[in-house]
PDB file of C-alpha atoms in Angstrom:
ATOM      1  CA  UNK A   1     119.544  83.731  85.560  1.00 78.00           C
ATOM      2  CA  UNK A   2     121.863  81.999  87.815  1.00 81.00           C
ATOM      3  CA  UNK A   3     122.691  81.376  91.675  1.00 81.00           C
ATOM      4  CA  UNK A   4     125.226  81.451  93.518  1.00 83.00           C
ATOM      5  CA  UNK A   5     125.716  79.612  96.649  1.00 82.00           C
ATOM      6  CA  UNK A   6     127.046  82.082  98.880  1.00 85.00           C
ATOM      7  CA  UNK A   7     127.112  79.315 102.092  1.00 82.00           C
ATOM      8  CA  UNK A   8     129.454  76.765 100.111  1.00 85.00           C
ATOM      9  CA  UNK A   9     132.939  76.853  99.319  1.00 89.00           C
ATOM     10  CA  UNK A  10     135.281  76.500  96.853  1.00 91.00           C
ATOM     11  CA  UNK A  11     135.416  78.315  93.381  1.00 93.00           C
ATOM     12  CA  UNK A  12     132.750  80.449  92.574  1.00 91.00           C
ATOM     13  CA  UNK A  13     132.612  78.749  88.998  1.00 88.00           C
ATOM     14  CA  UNK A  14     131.326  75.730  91.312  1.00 87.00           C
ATOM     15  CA  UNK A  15     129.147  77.250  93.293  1.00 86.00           C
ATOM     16  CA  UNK A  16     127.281  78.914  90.226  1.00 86.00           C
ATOM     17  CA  UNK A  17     123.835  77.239  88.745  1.00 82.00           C
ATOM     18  CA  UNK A  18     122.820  78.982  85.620  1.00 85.00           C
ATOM     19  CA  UNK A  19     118.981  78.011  85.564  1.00 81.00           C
ATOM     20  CA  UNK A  20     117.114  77.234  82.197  1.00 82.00           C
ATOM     21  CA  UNK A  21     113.697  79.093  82.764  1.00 82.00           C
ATOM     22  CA  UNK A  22     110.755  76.471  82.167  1.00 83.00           C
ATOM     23  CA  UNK A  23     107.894  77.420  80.415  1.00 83.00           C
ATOM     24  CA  UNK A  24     108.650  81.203  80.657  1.00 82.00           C
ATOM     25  CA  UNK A  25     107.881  82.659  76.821  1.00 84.00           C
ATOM     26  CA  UNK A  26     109.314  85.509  77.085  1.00 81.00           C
ATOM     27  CA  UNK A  27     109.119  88.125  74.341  1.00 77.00           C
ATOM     28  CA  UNK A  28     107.750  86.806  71.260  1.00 72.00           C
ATOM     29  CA  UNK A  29     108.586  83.049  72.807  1.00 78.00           C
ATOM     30  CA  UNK A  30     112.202  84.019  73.340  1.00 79.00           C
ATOM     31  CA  UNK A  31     112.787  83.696  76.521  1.00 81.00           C
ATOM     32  CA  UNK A  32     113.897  86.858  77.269  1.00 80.00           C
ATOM     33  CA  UNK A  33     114.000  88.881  80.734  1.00 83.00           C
ATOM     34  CA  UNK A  34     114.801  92.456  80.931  1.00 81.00           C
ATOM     35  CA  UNK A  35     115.315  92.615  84.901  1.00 82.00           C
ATOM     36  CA  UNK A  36     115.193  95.604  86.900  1.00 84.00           C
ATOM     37  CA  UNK A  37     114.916  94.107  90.567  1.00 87.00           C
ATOM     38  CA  UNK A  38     114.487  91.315  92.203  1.00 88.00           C
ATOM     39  CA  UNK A  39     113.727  89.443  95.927  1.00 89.00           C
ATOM     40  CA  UNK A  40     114.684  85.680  96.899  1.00 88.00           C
ATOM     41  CA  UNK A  41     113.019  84.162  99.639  1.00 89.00           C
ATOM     42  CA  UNK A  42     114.058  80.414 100.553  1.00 89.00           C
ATOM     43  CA  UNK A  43     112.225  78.173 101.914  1.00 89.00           C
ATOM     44  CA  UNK A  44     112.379  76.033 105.152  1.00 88.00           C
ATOM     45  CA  UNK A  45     112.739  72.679 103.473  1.00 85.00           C
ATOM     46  CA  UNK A  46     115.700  70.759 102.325  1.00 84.00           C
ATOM     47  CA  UNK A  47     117.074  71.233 100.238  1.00 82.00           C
ATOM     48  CA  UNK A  48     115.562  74.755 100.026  1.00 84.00           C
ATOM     49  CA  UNK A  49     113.045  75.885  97.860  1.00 89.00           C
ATOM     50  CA  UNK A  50     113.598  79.597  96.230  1.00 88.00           C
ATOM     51  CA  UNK A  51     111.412  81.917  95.454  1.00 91.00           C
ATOM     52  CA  UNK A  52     112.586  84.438  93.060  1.00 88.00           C
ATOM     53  CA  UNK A  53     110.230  87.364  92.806  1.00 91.00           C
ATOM     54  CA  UNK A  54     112.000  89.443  89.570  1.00 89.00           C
ATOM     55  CA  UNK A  55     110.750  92.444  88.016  1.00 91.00           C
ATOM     56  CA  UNK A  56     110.869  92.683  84.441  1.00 87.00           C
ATOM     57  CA  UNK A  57     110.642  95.876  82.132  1.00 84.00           C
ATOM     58  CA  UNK A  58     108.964  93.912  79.262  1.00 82.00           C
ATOM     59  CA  UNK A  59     108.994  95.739  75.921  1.00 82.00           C
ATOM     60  CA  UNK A  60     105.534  96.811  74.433  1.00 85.00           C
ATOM     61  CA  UNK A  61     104.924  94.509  71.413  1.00 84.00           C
ATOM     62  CA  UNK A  62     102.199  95.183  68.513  1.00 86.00           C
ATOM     63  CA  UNK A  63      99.358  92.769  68.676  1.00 83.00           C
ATOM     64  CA  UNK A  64      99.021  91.900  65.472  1.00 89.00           C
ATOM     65  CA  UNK A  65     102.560  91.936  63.967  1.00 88.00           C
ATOM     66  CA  UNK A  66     104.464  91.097  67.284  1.00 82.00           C
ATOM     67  CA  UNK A  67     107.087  94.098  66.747  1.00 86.00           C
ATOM     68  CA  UNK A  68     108.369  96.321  69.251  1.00 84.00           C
ATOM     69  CA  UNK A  69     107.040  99.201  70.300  1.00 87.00           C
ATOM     70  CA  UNK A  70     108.457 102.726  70.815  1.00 85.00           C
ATOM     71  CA  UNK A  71     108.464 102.552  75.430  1.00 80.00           C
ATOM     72  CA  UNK A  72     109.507 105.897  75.606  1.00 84.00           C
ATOM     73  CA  UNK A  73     106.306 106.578  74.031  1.00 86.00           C
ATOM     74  CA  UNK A  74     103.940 104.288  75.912  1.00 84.00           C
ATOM     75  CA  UNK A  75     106.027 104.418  79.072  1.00 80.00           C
ATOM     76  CA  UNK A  76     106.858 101.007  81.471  1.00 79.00           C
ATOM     77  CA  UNK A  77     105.783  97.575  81.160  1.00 83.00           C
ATOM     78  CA  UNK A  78     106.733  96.248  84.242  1.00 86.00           C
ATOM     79  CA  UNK A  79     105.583  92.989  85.539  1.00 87.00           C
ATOM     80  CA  UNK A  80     106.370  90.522  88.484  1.00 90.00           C
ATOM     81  CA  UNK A  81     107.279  87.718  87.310  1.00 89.00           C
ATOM     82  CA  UNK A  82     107.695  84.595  90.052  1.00 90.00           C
ATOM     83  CA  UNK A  83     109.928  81.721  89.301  1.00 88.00           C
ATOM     84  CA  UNK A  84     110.311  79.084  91.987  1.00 89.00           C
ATOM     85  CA  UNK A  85     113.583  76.127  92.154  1.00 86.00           C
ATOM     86  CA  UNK A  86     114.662  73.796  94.790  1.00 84.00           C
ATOM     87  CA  UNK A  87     118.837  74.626  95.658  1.00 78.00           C
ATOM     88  CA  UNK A  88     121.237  72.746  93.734  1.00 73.00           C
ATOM     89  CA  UNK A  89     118.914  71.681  90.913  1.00 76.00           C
ATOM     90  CA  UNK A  90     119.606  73.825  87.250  1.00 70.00           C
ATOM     91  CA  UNK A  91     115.953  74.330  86.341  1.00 73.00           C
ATOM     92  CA  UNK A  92     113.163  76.912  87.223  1.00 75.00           C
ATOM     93  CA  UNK A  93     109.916  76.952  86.556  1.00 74.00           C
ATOM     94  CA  UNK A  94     106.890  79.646  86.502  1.00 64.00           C
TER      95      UNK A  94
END
């Protein structure tokens, strides 16, 4: 996941914070995300503090040996998943 800060200038390669997600397992421990939408709200402090509200279509696992599951059988997963960052930092956490 990464933001881009659309008020700044100069090269979008400096404007652009790739985020490590902290503490977010994802499938299996992973870390994966399988977006499908998402919202942003920032916050009145500063620096700001965004609040990323993203769906994600996770993948049905087995309980017991952790493998994927057919989802075109069992239909959507989808969850909302809120991560939360202050502006210019390269972290986000659950």
């Amino acid at each position: 996941m990464a933001i881009l800060d659309t008020r700044a200038s100069g090269p979008v390669s400096q404007r652009l914070k790739w985020l490590d997600l902290v503490d977010f397992p994802g499938i299996n421990g992973d870390g994966t995300v399988n977006f499908q939408g998402f919202d942003v709200y920032v916050g009145e402090n500063d620096p700001p503090t965004l609040r990323m509200l993203l769906v994600n279509n996770r993948p049905f696992l087995d309980p017991v040996s952790g493998a994927l599951l057919d989802c075109t059988k069992l239909g959507a997963n989808a969850t909302i998943e809120l991560f939360e960052t202050t502006l210019g930092t390269q972290s986000s956490t659950m």
